[in-house]
Coordinates of C-alpha atoms in Angstrom, one line a residue:
Chain A
M489 CA 0.7 -3.8 30.8
K490 CA 4.2 -4.0 32.5
Y491 CA 5.6 -0.6 31.4
Q492 CA 3.9 2.6 31.8
T493 CA 5.1 4.1 28.4
Q494 CA 3.3 1.4 26.6
K495 CA 0.3 3.5 27.1
I496 CA 1.7 5.8 24.2
A497 CA 0.3 3.1 21.9
F498 CA -3.2 3.8 22.9
A499 CA -3.2 7.5 21.4
Y500 CA -1.5 6.1 18.0
F501 CA -4.2 3.4 17.9
A502 CA -7.0 5.8 18.6
V503 CA -5.9 8.1 15.8
A504 CA -5.4 5.3 13.5
M505 CA -8.9 3.9 14.1
A506 CA -10.4 7.4 13.3
L507 CA -8.5 7.4 10.0
F508 CA -9.6 3.8 9.4
A509 CA -13.1 5.1 9.5
V510 CA -12.4 7.9 7.1
Q511 CA -10.6 5.4 4.8
V512 CA -13.5 3.0 4.5
L513 CA -16.0 5.8 4.1
G514 CA -13.8 7.4 1.5
G515 CA -13.9 4.1 -0.3
F516 CA -17.5 3.5 0.0
I517 CA -18.3 7.0 -1.5
A518 CA -15.8 6.3 -4.4
A519 CA -17.5 2.8 -5.0
Y520 CA -20.8 4.8 -5.2
V521 CA -19.4 7.1 -7.7
Y522 CA -18.6 4.2 -9.9
V523 CA -22.3 3.3 -9.8
N524 CA -23.7 6.9 -10.1
P525 CA -20.9 8.8 -11.6
N526 CA -22.6 12.2 -11.4
F527 CA -22.7 12.1 -7.5
L528 CA -20.4 14.8 -6.1
S529 CA -18.6 15.0 -9.5
E530 CA -18.1 18.8 -9.2
L531 CA -18.0 19.3 -5.5
V532 CA -15.4 16.5 -4.8
P533 CA -14.3 14.9 -7.9
F534 CA -13.2 11.2 -8.1
N535 CA -9.5 11.9 -8.1
I536 CA -9.8 13.7 -4.6
L537 CA -12.0 11.0 -3.2
R538 CA -9.4 8.3 -4.2
M539 CA -6.5 10.3 -2.8
L540 CA -8.4 10.7 0.6
H541 CA -9.1 6.9 0.3
T542 CA -5.5 5.8 -0.3
N543 CA -3.6 8.4 1.8
S544 CA -5.7 7.8 4.9
L545 CA -5.0 4.0 4.5
V546 CA -1.3 4.5 4.4
V547 CA -1.2 6.9 7.2
W548 CA -3.4 4.9 9.7
L549 CA -1.5 1.7 8.8
L550 CA 1.9 3.7 9.7
L551 CA 0.3 5.0 12.9
G552 CA -0.6 1.4 13.6
F553 CA 2.9 0.2 13.1
F554 CA 4.2 3.1 15.3
G555 CA 1.6 2.1 18.0
A556 CA 2.6 -1.4 17.8
A557 CA 6.4 -0.5 18.0
Y558 CA 5.6 1.6 21.2
Y559 CA 3.5 -1.2 22.6
L560 CA 5.9 -3.9 22.0
I561 CA 9.3 -2.5 22.2
P562 CA 9.1 -1.9 26.1
E563 CA 8.2 -5.5 26.7
E564 CA 11.0 -6.8 24.3
A565 CA 13.7 -4.3 25.4
E566 CA 12.5 -4.6 29.1
R567 CA 12.7 -0.9 29.7
E568 CA 10.5 2.3 29.3
I569 CA 10.5 4.0 26.0
E570 CA 13.3 6.5 26.0
S571 CA 11.1 9.8 25.8
P572 CA 7.3 9.6 26.0
M573 CA 7.3 13.4 25.3
L574 CA 8.9 13.0 21.8
A575 CA 6.5 10.1 21.1
Y576 CA 3.6 12.5 21.6
L577 CA 5.4 15.4 19.8
Q578 CA 5.9 12.8 16.8
L579 CA 2.1 12.0 16.9
L580 CA 1.3 15.6 17.0
I581 CA 3.3 16.4 13.8
L582 CA 1.6 13.4 12.0
V583 CA -1.9 14.6 13.1
I584 CA -1.1 18.2 11.9
G585 CA 0.2 16.8 8.6
T586 CA -2.8 14.6 8.2
A587 CA -5.2 17.4 8.9
G588 CA -3.2 19.6 6.5
V589 CA -3.4 17.0 3.8
V590 CA -7.3 16.6 4.1
V591 CA -8.0 20.2 4.1
T592 CA -5.6 20.8 1.2
Y593 CA -7.0 17.9 -1.0
L594 CA -10.8 18.8 -0.3
F595 CA -10.4 22.6 -0.8
D596 CA -7.7 22.5 -3.4
L597 CA -5.7 25.1 -1.5
F598 CA -2.4 26.6 -2.9
P599 CA -2.8 24.7 -6.3
G600 CA 0.8 24.4 -7.9
N601 CA 2.6 26.0 -4.9
P602 CA 5.8 24.1 -4.6
V603 CA 5.7 23.8 -0.9
L604 CA 2.1 24.3 0.3
G605 CA 0.2 22.7 -2.9
K606 CA -0.5 19.0 -3.3
E607 CA 2.1 17.1 -5.4
G608 CA 0.4 14.9 -7.9
R609 CA 2.2 11.6 -7.9
E610 CA 0.1 8.7 -7.0
F611 CA 0.1 7.9 -3.2
L612 CA 2.7 10.6 -2.9
E613 CA 0.3 13.6 -3.4
Q614 CA 1.1 15.1 0.1
P615 CA 2.4 18.6 0.0
L616 CA 6.1 19.1 0.4
W617 CA 5.8 20.7 3.8
V618 CA 3.7 17.5 4.9
K619 CA 6.5 15.2 3.5
L620 CA 9.2 17.0 5.3
G621 CA 6.9 16.8 8.4
I622 CA 6.8 13.0 8.0
V623 CA 10.5 12.9 7.8
V624 CA 11.0 14.7 11.0
A625 CA 8.5 12.7 12.7
A626 CA 10.1 9.5 11.4
L627 CA 13.6 10.7 12.7
I628 CA 12.0 11.5 16.1
F629 CA 10.4 8.0 16.2
L630 CA 13.7 6.1 15.0
Y631 CA 15.7 8.1 17.6
N632 CA 13.4 7.3 20.3
V633 CA 12.8 3.6 19.7
T634 CA 16.4 2.9 18.7
M635 CA 17.7 4.4 22.0
T636 CA 15.3 2.2 23.9
V637 CA 16.4 -0.9 22.3
L638 CA 20.2 0.0 22.4
K639 CA 20.0 0.7 26.2
G640 CA 17.8 -2.5 26.7
R641 CA 17.5 -6.2 25.7
K642 CA 18.0 -6.8 22.0
T643 CA 15.8 -9.5 20.6
A644 CA 15.2 -10.9 17.1
I645 CA 11.8 -9.2 17.1
T646 CA 13.1 -5.7 17.9
N647 CA 16.1 -6.2 15.4
V648 CA 13.7 -7.0 12.4
L649 CA 11.1 -4.4 13.5
L650 CA 13.8 -1.8 13.6
L651 CA 15.3 -2.7 10.3
G652 CA 11.8 -2.5 8.7
L653 CA 11.1 0.9 10.4
W654 CA 14.5 2.3 9.5
G655 CA 13.9 1.0 5.9
I656 CA 10.4 2.8 5.7
A657 CA 12.1 6.1 6.6
I658 CA 15.0 5.6 4.3
F659 CA 13.0 4.6 1.2
F660 CA 10.5 7.3 1.9
L661 CA 13.3 9.9 1.0
F662 CA 12.9 8.8 -2.7
S663 CA 9.5 10.5 -2.6
L664 CA 11.4 13.8 -2.6
Y665 CA 12.9 13.1 -6.0
N666 CA 10.7 14.0 -8.7
P667 CA 12.5 14.2 -12.1
G668 CA 11.0 15.6 -15.4
N669 CA 11.5 12.3 -17.3
L670 CA 8.3 10.2 -16.5
S671 CA 10.2 6.9 -16.9
V672 CA 12.9 7.9 -14.4
D673 CA 10.4 9.2 -12.0
K674 CA 8.5 6.0 -12.1
M675 CA 11.7 3.9 -11.4
Y676 CA 12.3 5.6 -8.2
W677 CA 8.7 6.1 -7.4
W678 CA 8.6 2.3 -7.1
Y679 CA 11.5 2.5 -4.7
V680 CA 9.1 4.0 -2.3
V681 CA 5.8 2.2 -3.2
H682 CA 7.2 -1.3 -4.0
I683 CA 10.0 -1.5 -1.4
W684 CA 7.5 -0.3 1.2
V685 CA 4.7 -2.7 0.7
E686 CA 6.6 -5.8 -0.7
G687 CA 9.8 -5.2 1.2
V688 CA 10.3 -3.3 4.5
W689 CA 6.6 -3.5 5.5
E690 CA 7.0 -7.3 5.4
L691 CA 9.7 -7.0 8.0
V692 CA 7.4 -5.1 10.4
M693 CA 4.6 -7.5 9.7
A694 CA 6.7 -10.6 10.3
A695 CA 8.1 -9.1 13.6
V696 CA 4.7 -8.0 14.9
L697 CA 3.2 -11.4 14.0
A698 CA 6.0 -13.2 15.8
F699 CA 5.5 -10.9 18.9
L700 CA 1.8 -11.6 18.8
L701 CA 2.3 -15.5 18.5
L702 CA 5.1 -15.3 21.1
K703 CA 2.4 -13.9 23.5
L704 CA -0.6 -15.7 22.4
T705 CA 0.9 -19.4 22.1
G706 CA 3.8 -19.3 24.7
V707 CA 6.0 -21.2 22.2
D708 CA 9.7 -20.9 23.0
R709 CA 11.2 -17.7 21.6
E710 CA 14.1 -19.4 20.1
V711 CA 11.8 -21.4 17.8
I712 CA 9.8 -18.3 16.9
E713 CA 12.8 -16.1 16.2
K714 CA 14.4 -18.6 13.9
W715 CA 11.1 -18.6 12.0
L716 CA 11.2 -14.8 11.9
Y717 CA 14.7 -14.6 10.4
A718 CA 13.8 -17.1 7.8
I719 CA 10.6 -15.4 6.8
V720 CA 12.1 -12.0 6.5
A721 CA 15.1 -13.5 4.5
L722 CA 12.5 -15.0 2.1
S723 CA 10.7 -11.5 2.0
L724 CA 13.9 -9.5 1.0
F725 CA 15.6 -12.1 -1.2
T726 CA 12.4 -12.2 -3.4
G727 CA 10.9 -8.7 -2.8
L728 CA 14.0 -6.6 -3.7
L729 CA 14.4 -7.7 -7.2
G730 CA 10.7 -8.5 -7.4
T731 CA 10.5 -4.7 -7.9
G732 CA 11.3 -5.9 -11.5
H733 CA 7.6 -6.7 -12.1
H734 CA 7.0 -3.0 -12.1
Y735 CA 9.8 -2.3 -14.6
Y736 CA 8.2 -4.2 -17.5
W737 CA 6.5 -1.5 -19.5
I738 CA 7.7 1.9 -18.1
G739 CA 10.7 2.3 -20.5
T740 CA 13.1 0.2 -18.5
P741 CA 15.2 -2.6 -20.3
G742 CA 13.8 -5.8 -21.4
Y743 CA 15.7 -7.9 -19.1
W744 CA 13.4 -6.8 -16.3
Q745 CA 10.7 -9.1 -17.7
W746 CA 12.8 -12.0 -16.6
V747 CA 14.1 -10.7 -13.4
G748 CA 10.8 -9.4 -12.4
S749 CA 8.8 -12.7 -13.4
I750 CA 11.2 -15.0 -11.5
F751 CA 11.7 -13.0 -8.3
S752 CA 8.1 -11.7 -7.9
S753 CA 6.9 -15.2 -8.5
L754 CA 8.8 -16.3 -5.5
E755 CA 7.3 -13.4 -3.4
V756 CA 4.6 -15.9 -2.6
L757 CA 7.0 -17.8 -0.5
P758 CA 7.4 -15.5 2.4
F759 CA 3.5 -15.2 2.8
F760 CA 3.3 -19.0 2.5
A761 CA 6.0 -19.2 5.3
M762 CA 4.0 -16.9 7.5
V763 CA 0.8 -19.2 7.2
L764 CA 3.1 -22.3 8.1
F765 CA 4.6 -20.4 10.9
S766 CA 1.4 -19.1 12.5
F767 CA -0.5 -22.3 12.3
S768 CA 2.3 -24.5 13.5
M769 CA 2.9 -22.3 16.4
V770 CA -0.7 -22.5 17.4
W771 CA -0.5 -26.3 17.2
K772 CA 2.5 -26.4 19.3
R773 CA 1.0 -23.7 21.9
R774 CA 1.7 -24.1 25.5
R775 CA -0.9 -21.7 26.8
E776 CA -4.6 -21.0 26.2
H777 CA -4.5 -17.2 26.0
P778 CA -7.9 -15.9 26.8
N779 CA -7.8 -13.3 23.9
N780 CA -9.3 -15.6 21.2
A781 CA -10.1 -12.6 19.1
A782 CA -6.4 -11.6 18.7
L783 CA -5.5 -15.1 17.8
L784 CA -8.3 -15.1 15.1
W785 CA -6.9 -11.9 13.6
S786 CA -3.2 -13.1 13.8
L787 CA -4.2 -16.4 11.8
G788 CA -6.6 -14.5 9.5
C789 CA -3.8 -11.9 8.8
A790 CA -1.4 -14.7 7.6
V791 CA -4.0 -16.4 5.7
L792 CA -5.5 -13.4 3.8
A793 CA -2.0 -11.9 3.2
F794 CA -1.2 -15.2 1.4
F795 CA -4.1 -15.1 -0.8
G796 CA -4.2 -11.2 -1.4
A797 CA -0.6 -10.5 -1.7
G798 CA 0.7 -14.0 -2.6
V799 CA -2.0 -15.8 -4.9
W800 CA -3.4 -12.7 -6.4
G801 CA -0.2 -11.2 -6.9
F802 CA 1.2 -14.3 -8.6
M803 CA -1.9 -14.4 -10.8
H804 CA -0.8 -11.4 -12.9
T805 CA 2.9 -11.1 -12.2
L806 CA 4.4 -13.1 -15.0
H807 CA 5.1 -10.7 -17.8
P808 CA 3.4 -12.5 -20.7
I809 CA 0.2 -12.4 -18.6
N810 CA 0.9 -8.9 -17.1
F811 CA 1.1 -7.6 -20.7
Y812 CA -2.6 -8.0 -21.0
T813 CA -3.7 -7.3 -17.3
H814 CA -1.4 -4.4 -16.3
G815 CA -3.5 -1.5 -15.0
T816 CA -6.9 -3.2 -15.1
Q817 CA -9.3 -4.0 -12.5
I818 CA -7.3 -7.3 -11.8
T819 CA -4.7 -4.9 -10.3
A820 CA -7.5 -3.2 -8.1
A821 CA -8.7 -6.6 -6.8
H822 CA -5.1 -7.7 -5.9
G823 CA -4.5 -4.3 -4.1
H824 CA -7.6 -4.4 -2.1
L825 CA -7.0 -7.9 -0.6
A826 CA -3.4 -7.6 -0.4
F827 CA -3.6 -4.5 1.8
F828 CA -6.4 -5.7 3.8
G829 CA -4.8 -9.3 4.4
A830 CA -1.4 -8.1 5.1
Y831 CA -1.4 -4.7 6.7
V832 CA -5.0 -3.9 7.8
S833 CA -5.5 -7.4 9.4
L834 CA -2.1 -7.2 11.2
N835 CA -2.8 -3.8 12.6
L836 CA -6.4 -4.9 13.7
A837 CA -4.7 -8.0 15.3
V838 CA -2.2 -6.0 17.4
I839 CA -4.9 -3.5 18.3
T840 CA -7.2 -6.4 19.4
Y841 CA -4.4 -7.8 21.5
A842 CA -3.3 -4.6 23.1
M843 CA -6.4 -2.7 23.7
P844 CA -7.6 -4.7 26.8
H845 CA -4.2 -4.0 28.3
L846 CA -4.1 -0.5 27.3
L847 CA -7.6 0.3 28.7
G848 CA -6.8 -1.8 31.9
R849 CA -9.8 -4.0 31.4
E850 CA -10.8 -7.6 30.9
P851 CA -13.1 -9.1 29.4
Y852 CA -12.4 -8.1 25.9
N853 CA -15.7 -7.9 24.2
Q854 CA -14.2 -10.4 21.8
V855 CA -17.3 -12.2 20.4
L856 CA -18.2 -9.0 18.6
N857 CA -14.9 -8.4 17.6
M858 CA -14.7 -11.9 16.0
V859 CA -18.1 -11.3 14.3
S860 CA -16.4 -8.2 12.8
F861 CA -13.5 -10.3 11.5
W862 CA -15.7 -12.7 9.5
V863 CA -18.0 -10.0 8.2
M864 CA -15.0 -7.8 7.2
A865 CA -13.1 -10.7 5.7
S866 CA -16.1 -11.8 3.8
G867 CA -16.9 -8.4 2.4
M868 CA -13.2 -8.0 1.2
A869 CA -13.1 -11.4 -0.1
F870 CA -16.4 -10.7 -2.2
M871 CA -15.2 -7.4 -3.3
T872 CA -11.9 -9.0 -4.5
F873 CA -13.8 -11.7 -6.4
V874 CA -16.1 -9.3 -8.4
L875 CA -13.3 -7.0 -9.2
T876 CA -11.3 -10.0 -10.4
F877 CA -14.1 -11.0 -12.8
A878 CA -14.5 -7.4 -13.8
G879 CA -10.7 -7.4 -14.6
V880 CA -10.9 -10.7 -16.6
V881 CA -13.8 -9.4 -18.8
Q882 CA -12.0 -6.0 -19.0
T883 CA -8.7 -7.6 -20.1
H884 CA -10.6 -9.7 -22.9
L885 CA -12.7 -6.9 -24.2
Q886 CA -10.1 -4.0 -24.1
R887 CA -6.7 -5.6 -24.2
V888 CA -7.5 -8.6 -26.4
Q889 CA -10.4 -7.3 -28.7
G890 CA -9.3 -3.7 -28.5
E891 CA -12.7 -2.1 -27.5
N892 CA -12.6 1.4 -26.3
Y893 CA -12.1 1.9 -22.5
M894 CA -15.3 3.6 -21.7
D895 CA -17.3 1.2 -23.8
V896 CA -15.8 -1.7 -21.9
Q897 CA -16.5 0.2 -18.6
D898 CA -20.1 0.5 -19.4
Q899 CA -20.4 -3.3 -19.6
L900 CA -18.9 -3.7 -16.1
G901 CA -21.8 -2.1 -14.3
L902 CA -23.0 -5.2 -12.5
F903 CA -19.6 -6.0 -11.1
Y904 CA -19.3 -2.3 -9.7
E905 CA -22.7 -2.6 -8.2
M906 CA -21.7 -5.8 -6.3
R907 CA -18.6 -4.2 -5.2
L908 CA -20.6 -1.2 -3.7
A909 CA -22.6 -3.9 -1.8
A910 CA -19.4 -5.6 -0.6
G911 CA -18.0 -2.2 0.5
A912 CA -21.1 -1.5 2.5
V913 CA -20.7 -4.9 4.4
V914 CA -17.0 -3.8 5.0
V915 CA -18.1 -0.4 6.4
I916 CA -20.6 -2.3 8.8
A917 CA -17.9 -4.5 9.9
V918 CA -15.5 -1.8 10.6
L919 CA -18.2 0.0 12.8
I920 CA -18.7 -3.3 14.7
Y921 CA -14.9 -3.7 15.2
L922 CA -14.7 -0.1 16.6
Y923 CA -17.5 -0.6 18.9
S924 CA -16.0 -4.0 20.2
I925 CA -12.6 -2.4 21.0
F926 CA -13.7 0.9 22.4
V927 CA -17.0 0.1 24.2
P928 CA -16.5 -1.9 27.4
R929 CA -18.7 -5.0 28.2
K930 CA -20.0 -6.1 31.6
G931 CA -19.2 -9.7 31.3
E932 CA -17.1 -12.0 29.0
L933 CA -19.1 -14.3 26.7
I934 CA -16.3 -16.7 26.5
K935 CA -15.4 -18.5 29.6
R936 CA -11.9 -18.3 30.5
P937 CA -10.2 -21.8 30.4
D938 CA -9.7 -22.9 34.0
T939 CA -7.1 -25.5 32.9
A940 CA -3.6 -24.9 34.0
P941 CA -1.2 -24.2 31.1
T942 CA 0.3 -27.5 30.0
P943 CA 3.9 -28.0 31.3
A944 CA 6.7 -27.9 28.9
E945 CA 7.6 -31.2 27.2
Chain B
M1203 CA 17.4 -29.6 7.7
W1204 CA 15.3 -27.3 9.7
D1205 CA 17.0 -28.3 13.0
V1206 CA 20.4 -27.9 11.4
L1207 CA 19.6 -24.2 10.7
T1208 CA 20.3 -22.3 14.1
K1209 CA 18.8 -19.0 14.8
S1210 CA 22.2 -17.3 14.5
A1211 CA 22.8 -18.9 11.1
A1212 CA 19.3 -17.8 10.0
R1213 CA 20.1 -14.4 11.2
N1214 CA 23.4 -14.2 9.1
I1215 CA 21.7 -15.5 6.0
F1216 CA 19.0 -12.8 6.3
Y1217 CA 21.5 -10.0 6.7
G1218 CA 24.0 -11.1 4.3
G1219 CA 21.6 -12.4 1.5
S1220 CA 19.6 -9.2 1.8
L1221 CA 22.6 -7.0 1.4
V1222 CA 23.6 -8.9 -1.7
F1223 CA 20.1 -8.5 -3.3
L1224 CA 20.1 -4.9 -2.4
L1225 CA 23.4 -4.4 -4.1
I1226 CA 22.2 -6.1 -7.3
L1227 CA 19.0 -4.1 -7.2
V1228 CA 20.9 -0.8 -7.0
G1229 CA 23.4 -2.1 -9.7
L1230 CA 20.6 -2.8 -12.1
T1231 CA 18.7 0.3 -11.3
A1232 CA 21.9 2.4 -12.2
Q1233 CA 22.2 0.6 -15.5
S1234 CA 18.4 1.0 -16.1
H1235 CA 18.7 4.7 -15.3
N1236 CA 21.2 5.1 -17.9
Y1237 CA 19.3 3.1 -20.5
V1238 CA 16.1 5.2 -19.8
V1239 CA 17.7 8.5 -20.1
N1240 CA 19.7 7.7 -23.2
V1241 CA 18.0 5.0 -25.1
S1242 CA 14.3 4.5 -24.3
T1243 CA 13.1 8.0 -23.8
D1244 CA 13.5 11.0 -26.1
K1245 CA 16.3 12.9 -24.6
A1246 CA 16.4 15.8 -27.1
G1247 CA 12.6 16.0 -27.0
L1248 CA 12.4 16.4 -23.2
T1249 CA 11.8 20.2 -23.6
D1250 CA 11.0 22.7 -20.8
S1251 CA 7.4 22.6 -22.3
V1252 CA 7.2 18.8 -21.6
V1253 CA 8.5 19.1 -18.2
R1254 CA 5.9 22.0 -17.5
G1255 CA 3.3 19.6 -18.9
K1256 CA 4.2 16.9 -16.4
R1257 CA 3.9 19.3 -13.5
L1258 CA 0.4 20.2 -14.7
W1259 CA -0.4 16.5 -14.9
E1260 CA 0.7 16.4 -11.2
K1261 CA -0.8 19.5 -10.1
H1262 CA -4.3 18.3 -10.9
T1263 CA -3.4 14.8 -9.9
C1264 CA -4.8 13.4 -13.2
I1265 CA -3.3 10.0 -12.1
N1266 CA -6.1 9.6 -9.6
C1267 CA -8.6 8.9 -12.3
H1268 CA -6.4 8.1 -15.3
T1269 CA -3.6 5.6 -15.7
I1270 CA -0.2 6.5 -17.5
L1271 CA 1.8 3.5 -18.8
G1272 CA -0.6 1.4 -16.8
E1273 CA -0.3 3.1 -13.4
G1274 CA -2.7 5.1 -11.6
A1275 CA -6.4 4.8 -11.0
Y1276 CA -8.5 2.8 -13.2
Y1277 CA -11.5 5.1 -13.4
A1278 CA -10.6 6.8 -16.6
P1279 CA -8.8 5.9 -20.0
E1280 CA -5.1 5.1 -20.2
L1281 CA -3.2 8.3 -21.4
G1282 CA 0.3 6.9 -22.2
N1283 CA -0.7 6.4 -25.7
V1284 CA -3.7 8.9 -25.9
W1285 CA -1.6 11.0 -28.4
I1286 CA -1.5 7.8 -30.8
R1287 CA -5.2 7.0 -30.2
Y1288 CA -6.0 10.7 -31.4
G1289 CA -4.1 10.1 -34.5
G1290 CA -1.1 12.3 -33.4
K1291 CA 1.4 10.3 -35.5
E1292 CA -0.5 11.1 -38.7
D1293 CA -2.0 14.4 -38.0
P1294 CA -0.3 16.2 -35.1
Q1295 CA -2.4 19.3 -35.5
G1296 CA -5.5 17.6 -35.7
A1297 CA -5.0 15.5 -32.7
R1298 CA -4.0 18.6 -30.6
E1299 CA -7.0 20.5 -31.6
A1300 CA -9.2 17.4 -30.7
L1301 CA -7.5 17.0 -27.2
K1302 CA -8.0 20.6 -26.6
A1303 CA -11.6 20.6 -27.5
W1304 CA -12.2 17.6 -25.3
M1305 CA -10.6 19.1 -22.3
R1306 CA -12.4 22.4 -22.7
S1307 CA -15.7 20.8 -23.0
Q1308 CA -15.5 19.0 -19.6
P1309 CA -17.5 18.1 -17.5
T1310 CA -20.1 16.9 -19.9
G1311 CA -22.8 16.6 -17.2
I1312 CA -24.5 13.8 -19.1
A1313 CA -26.4 11.6 -16.6
G1314 CA -24.9 8.1 -16.0
R1315 CA -21.6 9.2 -17.6
R1316 CA -18.2 9.5 -15.7
Q1317 CA -17.3 13.2 -15.4
M1318 CA -14.0 14.9 -15.9
P1319 CA -13.5 18.0 -14.0
Q1320 CA -12.9 21.4 -15.8
F1321 CA -9.4 22.5 -15.0
N1322 CA -9.5 25.8 -16.7
L1323 CA -6.2 25.4 -18.5
T1324 CA -4.9 28.3 -20.5
D1325 CA -4.1 27.6 -24.3
K1326 CA -0.2 27.5 -23.4
E1327 CA -0.9 25.1 -20.6
L1328 CA -3.0 22.9 -22.7
D1329 CA 0.0 22.8 -25.3
D1330 CA 2.5 21.8 -22.5
L1331 CA 0.3 19.2 -21.2
I1332 CA -0.3 17.7 -24.7
N1333 CA 3.4 17.9 -25.4
F1334 CA 4.0 15.9 -22.4
L1335 CA 1.6 13.3 -23.5
A1336 CA 3.1 13.3 -26.9
W1337 CA 6.5 12.9 -25.4
V1338 CA 5.2 9.9 -23.2
S1339 CA 3.8 8.2 -26.2
R1340 CA 7.2 8.0 -27.6
I1341 CA 8.7 6.0 -24.8
D1342 CA 10.0 2.5 -25.8
T1343 CA 7.6 0.4 -23.5
Q1344 CA 8.6 -2.9 -24.7
G1345 CA 5.4 -2.8 -26.8
W1346 CA 2.9 -2.1 -24.2
P1347 CA -0.3 -1.5 -24.4
P1348 CA -1.3 -4.5 -26.6
N1349 CA -3.5 -2.1 -28.9
K1350 CA -4.6 1.5 -29.3
A1351 CA -7.4 1.3 -26.6
G1352 CA -4.7 1.4 -24.1

């Protein structure tokens, strides 16, 4: 760790990891409710469980992005973060907001109150005071990192990262607009949800991945940064108009079926480019970085994002297919692998890379960390497969044959049992991961390569 | 081809192209907004009661079990067309009474059956919520869902 203020990242990562545990635990309980629907049904109904599951996911991913930014920006800009005090203040606001959200949801405080009560649009359920807190925290963050970059060295990685982070803040403002017309509401709701995860978050993802590959492979910066611009160009060229694949059936004009089908089919390209990019950088590597686990997570991130976001997204994005699959377990399958591959893995990669530096220790305890990667990825893949099968059966019975929703659900029990088992595996893998990054080891199991780095060609 | 593309060219393509696509999206959104407000949704029927119903829908985060126009959680039935499924087109009064009776009788407590919470809505609130669901069922959704099952 070259700069003292990189230490800020540790606080962000620690809170993110605590929420990660909450997220998978919430998911596990919700999966159990699918199998045993009477469990907690009056104490903590399913809708509350799901809000905790999705909201904690979004918040911890954002905390991971902020942490990654605080870690890599000093190294890229070659100067300390503008104000560490503001960075901790930002974290404090986010922690208070998160605690407020959990308490408000669990005890249903201030129902219907316009400022203090929860707002009930999917993923944007946070009470207004929390949303405003998020805006304030985002402004503090953007001021802090933008000043750092402006006064320091400007690289493609920081350019793209900052653009992504500014985009996150700007598009979040649409969450404050909630008209009475449901179709209008949905149009702008997607401006937050879609443009985040299939737009500006991809900028953050590509920038962080580029930083990790730069450090782990030692490939020339010029090469990496050209790739970076090409990837993010593909992301926004396809992702912005790809918003159209959410505008098929919500009351918007019919031409979106064409716009959405064409552009969202191409959304697979940036993810494919990230696979090519990460593997070719590794093949061209000029150094053997001792942190194998970070490299495994980085490559895993690119591959799993390609399958989860790219392939599984493409599977049901063409409008004649989506007409039948829209809002079935197919969507759930895609959502789980896409978030895990693209954003969870990215954060776990950067945390795996940064933790030994932040805690000032080597070795890395990386064998256990790599075990957690394989267990977690297998669990998530299996979960995705069973939900996909459930979705295919559901699509046929309900959307083609016209059987009632609940009659169909009763026939999907086996899939939900297998999903619960997959969820249990994921929870175990998360615990292994947390142990491997937080608990020090006495000795490194993987011997450090003693060969000198290969000289430049 | 890859070698011909320099880093600064890639950067300029990224910034310029993204701006163009963003502007196209904003333009199409503006057109769609106008279309939604005036053509595909019932402008005159968007009464205060319907809006109050939407706020109730949000207050109780119904969307974290149900879907509406296919979006939401997948734990409970689609409600975008629940009005039609309950026969609201043919017999509005009967559908209204049936929906009220359903919501009042929750949770069923039947073992092994998914449970809907009891939200203790007043009769007026139930009317607002049902007016909202009836309004949603009239949105021109390009023919979705494929059938009454939702």
